[in-house]
mmCIF file of C-alpha atoms in Angstrom:
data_model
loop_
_atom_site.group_PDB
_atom_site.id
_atom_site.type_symbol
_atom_site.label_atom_id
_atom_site.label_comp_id
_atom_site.label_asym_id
_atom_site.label_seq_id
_atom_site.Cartn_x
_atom_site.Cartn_y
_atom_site.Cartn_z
ATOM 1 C CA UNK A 259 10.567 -4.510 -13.074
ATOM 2 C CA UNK A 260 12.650 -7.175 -10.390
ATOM 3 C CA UNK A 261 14.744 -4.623 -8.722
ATOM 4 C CA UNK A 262 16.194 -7.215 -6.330
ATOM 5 C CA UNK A 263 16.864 -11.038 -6.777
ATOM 6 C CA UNK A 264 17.666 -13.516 -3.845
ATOM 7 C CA UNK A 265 19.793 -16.614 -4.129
ATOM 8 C CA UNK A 266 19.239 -19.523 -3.791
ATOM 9 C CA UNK A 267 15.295 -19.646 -4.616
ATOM 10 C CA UNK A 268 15.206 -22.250 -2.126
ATOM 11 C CA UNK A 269 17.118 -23.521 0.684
ATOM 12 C CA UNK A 270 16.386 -26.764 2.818
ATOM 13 C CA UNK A 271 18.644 -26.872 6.655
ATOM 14 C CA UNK A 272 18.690 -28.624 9.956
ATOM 15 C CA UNK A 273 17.948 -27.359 12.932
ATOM 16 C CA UNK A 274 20.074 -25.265 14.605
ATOM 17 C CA UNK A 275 22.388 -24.553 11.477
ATOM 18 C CA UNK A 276 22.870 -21.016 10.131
ATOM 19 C CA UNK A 277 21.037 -20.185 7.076
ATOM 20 C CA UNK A 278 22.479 -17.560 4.570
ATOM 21 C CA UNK A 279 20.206 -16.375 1.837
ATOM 22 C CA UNK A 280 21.472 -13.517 -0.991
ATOM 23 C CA UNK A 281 19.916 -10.557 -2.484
ATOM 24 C CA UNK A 282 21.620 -8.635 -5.598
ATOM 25 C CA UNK A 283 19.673 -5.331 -6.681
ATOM 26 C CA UNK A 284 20.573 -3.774 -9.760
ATOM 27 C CA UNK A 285 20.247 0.594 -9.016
ATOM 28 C CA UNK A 286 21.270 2.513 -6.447
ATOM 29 C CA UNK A 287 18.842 2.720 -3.512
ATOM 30 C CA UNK A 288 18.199 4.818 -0.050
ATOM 31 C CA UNK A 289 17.972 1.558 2.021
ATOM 32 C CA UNK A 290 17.376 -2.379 2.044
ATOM 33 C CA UNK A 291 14.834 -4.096 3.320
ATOM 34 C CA UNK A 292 14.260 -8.143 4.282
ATOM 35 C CA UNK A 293 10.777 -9.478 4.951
ATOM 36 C CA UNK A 294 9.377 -12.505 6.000
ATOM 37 C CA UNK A 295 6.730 -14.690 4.746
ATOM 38 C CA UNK A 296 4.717 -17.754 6.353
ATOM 39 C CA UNK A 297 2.626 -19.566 3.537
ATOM 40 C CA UNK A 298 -0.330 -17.413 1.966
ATOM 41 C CA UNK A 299 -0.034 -14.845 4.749
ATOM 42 C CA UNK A 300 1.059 -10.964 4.721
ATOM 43 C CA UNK A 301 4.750 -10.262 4.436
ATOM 44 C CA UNK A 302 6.273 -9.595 8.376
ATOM 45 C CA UNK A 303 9.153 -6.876 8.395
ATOM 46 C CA UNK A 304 12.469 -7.677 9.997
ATOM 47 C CA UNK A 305 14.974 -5.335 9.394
ATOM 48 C CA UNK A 306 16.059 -2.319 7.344
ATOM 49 C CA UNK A 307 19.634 -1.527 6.416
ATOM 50 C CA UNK A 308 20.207 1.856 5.198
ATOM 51 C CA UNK A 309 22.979 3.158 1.690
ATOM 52 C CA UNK A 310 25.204 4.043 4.771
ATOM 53 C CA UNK A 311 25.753 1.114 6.871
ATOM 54 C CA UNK A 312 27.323 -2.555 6.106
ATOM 55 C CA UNK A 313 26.043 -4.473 8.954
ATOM 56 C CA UNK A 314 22.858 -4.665 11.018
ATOM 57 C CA UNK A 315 21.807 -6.998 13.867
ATOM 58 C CA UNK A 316 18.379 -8.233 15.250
ATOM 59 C CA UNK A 317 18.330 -11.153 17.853
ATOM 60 C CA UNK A 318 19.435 -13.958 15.498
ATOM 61 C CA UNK A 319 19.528 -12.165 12.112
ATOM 62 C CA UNK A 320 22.541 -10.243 10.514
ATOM 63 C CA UNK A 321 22.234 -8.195 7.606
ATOM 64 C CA UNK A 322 25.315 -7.255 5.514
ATOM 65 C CA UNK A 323 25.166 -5.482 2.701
ATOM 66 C CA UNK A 324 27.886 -4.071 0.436
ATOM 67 C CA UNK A 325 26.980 -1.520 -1.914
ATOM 68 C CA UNK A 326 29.867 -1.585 -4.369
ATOM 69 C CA UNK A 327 28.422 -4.953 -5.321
ATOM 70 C CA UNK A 328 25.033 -4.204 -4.651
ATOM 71 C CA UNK A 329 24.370 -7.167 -2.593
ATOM 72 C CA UNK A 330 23.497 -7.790 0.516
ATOM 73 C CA UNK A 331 22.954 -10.759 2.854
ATOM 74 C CA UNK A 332 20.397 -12.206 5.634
ATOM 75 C CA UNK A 333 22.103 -14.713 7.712
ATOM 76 C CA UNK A 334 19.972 -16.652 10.455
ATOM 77 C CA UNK A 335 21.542 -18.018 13.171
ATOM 78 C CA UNK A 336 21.000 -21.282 14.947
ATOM 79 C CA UNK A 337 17.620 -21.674 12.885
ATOM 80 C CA UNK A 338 14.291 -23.381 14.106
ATOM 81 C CA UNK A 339 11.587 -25.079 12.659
ATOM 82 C CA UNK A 340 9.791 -21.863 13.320
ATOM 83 C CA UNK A 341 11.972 -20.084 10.877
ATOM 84 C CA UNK A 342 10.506 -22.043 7.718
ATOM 85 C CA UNK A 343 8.874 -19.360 5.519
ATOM 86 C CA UNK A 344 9.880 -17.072 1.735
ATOM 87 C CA UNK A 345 12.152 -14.576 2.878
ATOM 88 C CA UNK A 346 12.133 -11.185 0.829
ATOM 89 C CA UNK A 347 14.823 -8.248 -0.335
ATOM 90 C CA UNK A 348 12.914 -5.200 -0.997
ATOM 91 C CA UNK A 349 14.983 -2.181 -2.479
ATOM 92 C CA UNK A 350 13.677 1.128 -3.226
ATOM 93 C CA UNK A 351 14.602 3.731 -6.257
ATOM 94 C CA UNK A 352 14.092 6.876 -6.679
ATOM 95 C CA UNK A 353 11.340 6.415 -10.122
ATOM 96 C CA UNK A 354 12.001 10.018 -10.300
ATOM 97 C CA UNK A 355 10.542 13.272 -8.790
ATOM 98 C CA UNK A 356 9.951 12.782 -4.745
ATOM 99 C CA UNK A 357 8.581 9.302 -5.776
ATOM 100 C CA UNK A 358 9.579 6.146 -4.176
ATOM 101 C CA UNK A 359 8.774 2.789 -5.104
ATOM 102 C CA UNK A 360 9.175 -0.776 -2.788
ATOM 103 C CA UNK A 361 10.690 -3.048 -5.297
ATOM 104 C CA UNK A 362 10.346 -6.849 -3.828
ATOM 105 C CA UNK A 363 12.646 -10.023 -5.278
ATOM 106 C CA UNK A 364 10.857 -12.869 -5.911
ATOM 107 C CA UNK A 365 12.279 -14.808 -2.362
ATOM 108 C CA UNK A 366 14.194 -17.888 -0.925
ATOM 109 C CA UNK A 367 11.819 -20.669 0.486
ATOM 110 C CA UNK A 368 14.055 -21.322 3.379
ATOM 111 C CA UNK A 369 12.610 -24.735 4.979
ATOM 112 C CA UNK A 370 14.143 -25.587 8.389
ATOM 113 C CA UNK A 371 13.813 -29.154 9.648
ATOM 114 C CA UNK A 372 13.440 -30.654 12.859
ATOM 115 C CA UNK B 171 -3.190 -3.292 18.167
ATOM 116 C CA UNK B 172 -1.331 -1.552 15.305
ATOM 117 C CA UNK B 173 -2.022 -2.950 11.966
ATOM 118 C CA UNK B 174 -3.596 -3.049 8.639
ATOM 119 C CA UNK B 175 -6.691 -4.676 8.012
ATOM 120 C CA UNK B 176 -8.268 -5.946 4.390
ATOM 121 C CA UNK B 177 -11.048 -7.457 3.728
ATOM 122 C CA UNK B 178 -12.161 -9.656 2.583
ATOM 123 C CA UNK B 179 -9.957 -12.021 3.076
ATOM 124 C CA UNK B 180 -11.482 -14.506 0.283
ATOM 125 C CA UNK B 181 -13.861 -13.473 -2.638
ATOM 126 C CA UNK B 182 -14.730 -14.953 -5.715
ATOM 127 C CA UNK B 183 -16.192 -13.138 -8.364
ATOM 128 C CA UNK B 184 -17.391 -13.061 -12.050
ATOM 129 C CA UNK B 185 -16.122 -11.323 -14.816
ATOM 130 C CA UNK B 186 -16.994 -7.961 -14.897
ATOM 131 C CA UNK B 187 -18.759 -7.642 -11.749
ATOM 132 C CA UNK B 188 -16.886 -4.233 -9.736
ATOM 133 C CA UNK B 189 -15.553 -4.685 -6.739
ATOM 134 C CA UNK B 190 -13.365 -2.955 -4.166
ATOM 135 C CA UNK B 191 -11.007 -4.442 -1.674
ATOM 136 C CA UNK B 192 -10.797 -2.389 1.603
ATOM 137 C CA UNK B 193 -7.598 -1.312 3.367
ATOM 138 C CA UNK B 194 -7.840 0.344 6.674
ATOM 139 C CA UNK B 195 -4.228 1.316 9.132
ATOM 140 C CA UNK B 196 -4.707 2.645 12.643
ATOM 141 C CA UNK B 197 -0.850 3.598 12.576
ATOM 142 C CA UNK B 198 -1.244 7.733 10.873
ATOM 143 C CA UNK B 199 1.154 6.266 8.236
ATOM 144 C CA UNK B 200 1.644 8.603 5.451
ATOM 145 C CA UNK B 201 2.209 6.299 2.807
ATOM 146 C CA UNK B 202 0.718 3.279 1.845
ATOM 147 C CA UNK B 203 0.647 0.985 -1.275
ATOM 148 C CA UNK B 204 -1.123 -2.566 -2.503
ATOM 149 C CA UNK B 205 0.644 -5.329 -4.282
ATOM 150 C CA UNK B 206 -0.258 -8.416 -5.730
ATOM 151 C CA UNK B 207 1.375 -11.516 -5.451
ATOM 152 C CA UNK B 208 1.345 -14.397 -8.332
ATOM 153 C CA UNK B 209 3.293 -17.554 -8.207
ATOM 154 C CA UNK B 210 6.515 -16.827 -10.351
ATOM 155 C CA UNK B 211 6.291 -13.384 -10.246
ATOM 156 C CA UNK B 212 6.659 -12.377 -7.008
ATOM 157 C CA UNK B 213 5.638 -9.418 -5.480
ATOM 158 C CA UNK B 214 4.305 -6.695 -8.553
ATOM 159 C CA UNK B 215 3.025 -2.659 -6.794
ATOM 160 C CA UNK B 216 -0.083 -1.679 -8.546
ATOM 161 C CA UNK B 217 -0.469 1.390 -7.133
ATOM 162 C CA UNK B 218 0.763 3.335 -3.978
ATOM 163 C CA UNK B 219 -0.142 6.569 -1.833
ATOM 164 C CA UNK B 220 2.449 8.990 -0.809
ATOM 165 C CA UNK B 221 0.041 11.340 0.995
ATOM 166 C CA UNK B 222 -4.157 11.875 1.250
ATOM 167 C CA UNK B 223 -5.112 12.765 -2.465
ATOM 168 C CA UNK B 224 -1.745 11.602 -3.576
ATOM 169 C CA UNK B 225 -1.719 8.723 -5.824
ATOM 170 C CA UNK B 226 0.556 6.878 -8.543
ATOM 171 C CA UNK B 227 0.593 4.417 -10.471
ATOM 172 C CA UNK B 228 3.336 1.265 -9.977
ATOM 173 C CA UNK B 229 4.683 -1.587 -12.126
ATOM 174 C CA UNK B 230 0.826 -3.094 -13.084
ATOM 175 C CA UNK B 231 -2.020 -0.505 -12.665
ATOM 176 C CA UNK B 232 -3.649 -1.603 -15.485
ATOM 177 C CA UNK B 233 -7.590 -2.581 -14.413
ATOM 178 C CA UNK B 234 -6.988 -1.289 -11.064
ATOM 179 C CA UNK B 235 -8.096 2.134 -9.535
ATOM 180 C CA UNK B 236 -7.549 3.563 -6.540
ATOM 181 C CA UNK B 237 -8.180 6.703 -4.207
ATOM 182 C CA UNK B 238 -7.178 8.247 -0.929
ATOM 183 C CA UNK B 239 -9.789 10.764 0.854
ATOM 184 C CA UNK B 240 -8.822 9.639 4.252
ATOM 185 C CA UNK B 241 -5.043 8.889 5.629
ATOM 186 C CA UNK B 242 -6.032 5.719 7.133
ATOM 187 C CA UNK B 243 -7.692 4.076 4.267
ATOM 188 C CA UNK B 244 -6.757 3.431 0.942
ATOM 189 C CA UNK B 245 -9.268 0.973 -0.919
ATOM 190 C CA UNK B 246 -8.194 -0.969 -4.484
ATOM 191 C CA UNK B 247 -10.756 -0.605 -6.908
ATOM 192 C CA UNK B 248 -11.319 -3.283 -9.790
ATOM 193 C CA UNK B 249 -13.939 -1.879 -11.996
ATOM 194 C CA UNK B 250 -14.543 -4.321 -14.217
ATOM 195 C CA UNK B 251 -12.490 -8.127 -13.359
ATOM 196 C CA UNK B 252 -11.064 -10.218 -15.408
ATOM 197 C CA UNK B 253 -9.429 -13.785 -14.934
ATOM 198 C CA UNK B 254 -6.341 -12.391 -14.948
ATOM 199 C CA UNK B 255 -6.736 -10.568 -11.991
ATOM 200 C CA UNK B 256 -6.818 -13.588 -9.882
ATOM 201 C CA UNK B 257 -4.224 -12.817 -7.695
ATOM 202 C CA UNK B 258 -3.106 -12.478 -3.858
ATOM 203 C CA UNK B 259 -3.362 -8.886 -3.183
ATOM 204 C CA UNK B 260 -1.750 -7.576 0.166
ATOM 205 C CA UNK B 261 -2.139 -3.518 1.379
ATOM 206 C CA UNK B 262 0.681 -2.297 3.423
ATOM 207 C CA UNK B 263 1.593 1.012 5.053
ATOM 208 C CA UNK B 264 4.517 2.682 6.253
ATOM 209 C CA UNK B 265 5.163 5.677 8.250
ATOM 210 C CA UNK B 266 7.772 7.424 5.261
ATOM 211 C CA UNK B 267 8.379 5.712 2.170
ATOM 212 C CA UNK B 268 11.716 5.507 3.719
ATOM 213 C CA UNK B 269 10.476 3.252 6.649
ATOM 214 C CA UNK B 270 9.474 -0.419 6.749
ATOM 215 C CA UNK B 271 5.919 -1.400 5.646
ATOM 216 C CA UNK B 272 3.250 -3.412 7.410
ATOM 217 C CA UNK B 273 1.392 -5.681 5.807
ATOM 218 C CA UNK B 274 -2.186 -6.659 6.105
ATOM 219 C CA UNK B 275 -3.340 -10.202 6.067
ATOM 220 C CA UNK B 276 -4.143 -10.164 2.432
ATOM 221 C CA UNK B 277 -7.370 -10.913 -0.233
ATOM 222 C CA UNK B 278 -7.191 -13.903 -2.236
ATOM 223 C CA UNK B 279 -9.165 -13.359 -5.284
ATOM 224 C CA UNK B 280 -10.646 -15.494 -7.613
ATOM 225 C CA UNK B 281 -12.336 -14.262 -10.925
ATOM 226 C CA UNK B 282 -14.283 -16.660 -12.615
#
């Protein structure tokens, strides 16, 4: 089951404008994740937000996330043509037990033009 | 060079013909966990690996079977395909299941 959904599915920028893409999750979870995908290849990890915090920084990215909505955001600053790829929420739940499951949205296609 | 490796990368197969997808990690992660990816759908877990000899099932473990005898590898198992399984499969491993995974390059499979 989708645990976490981004918004917009797609997104389509200029170079060197901020890009802001949305994840809502539905449970409570132990942290947040955002990945990156370039076409067909493996997912790359860029940062982890944990229940606990609100913001999070990493060069040009800047996770928020609030968990009274249960949202959180991925905003890229002064974006490239580099940056064009599916970017990823990933939440996990406790399924029960000491089990934890990786739940993964189904992405923004963030496309960045020159 | 820390990462995970599968192979292959491509294979196409016929219908009912076993085959397993390897997954190796030179990181000493504990846990580690394969996905497949359709258009649509997104990203689905089959199964994942908390520990060596410590498996579960996730959302879609139906066909699929897997096992863990070493920590660093952690191969996916279809015993007998079906079109269906056509997929983008990815392995990735992460130190806790509370820690961000890496990803391996990931098998594109095609059953015929």
């Amino acid at each position: 089951s989708q645990q976490g959904e981004e918004d917009p599915q797609a997104l389509s920028i200029q170079e060197g404008e901020n890009a802001t893409m949305n994840c809502s999750y539905k449970t409570s979870i132990n942290n947040l994740q955002w990945y990156r995908q370039n076409s067909g290849r493996g997912l790359v990890h860029l940062i982890l937000i944990r229940s606990n915090e609100r913001e999070k920084h990493s060069g040009r990215l800047r996770v928020t996330l609030d968990t009274s909505k249960k949202s959180s955001s991925l905003l890229i600053t002064a974006s490239r043509a580099a940056d064009t790829a599916s970017y990823f929420c990933a939440t996990d739940k406790n399924s029960g037990g000491s089990n934890y499951k990786l739940t993964f949205g189904k992405g923004t296609l963030l496309t960045v033009n020159p | 060079e820390a990462q995970v490796t599968q192979n292959p990368r491509y294979l196409i197969t016929v219908t009912g013909k076993k085959l397993t997808v390897t997954c190796s990690q030179n990181m000493n992660h504990e846990y580690m966990s394969w996905y497949r990816q359709d258009p649509g759908l997104g990203l689905r877990q089959i199964y994942y690996s908390m520990n060596v000899e410590v498996t579960d099932k996730g959302d879609v473990p139906e066909g699929y079977k897997v096992s863990r005898k070493e920590k660093r590898n952690f191969p996916l198992i279809l015993e007998s395909p079906s079109p269906n399984q056509t997929s983008l499969y990815f392995c990735a491993s992460s130190l806790t299941v509370l820690s961000g995974y890496t990803f391996g390059s990931g098998t594109r499979l095609t059953v015929v």
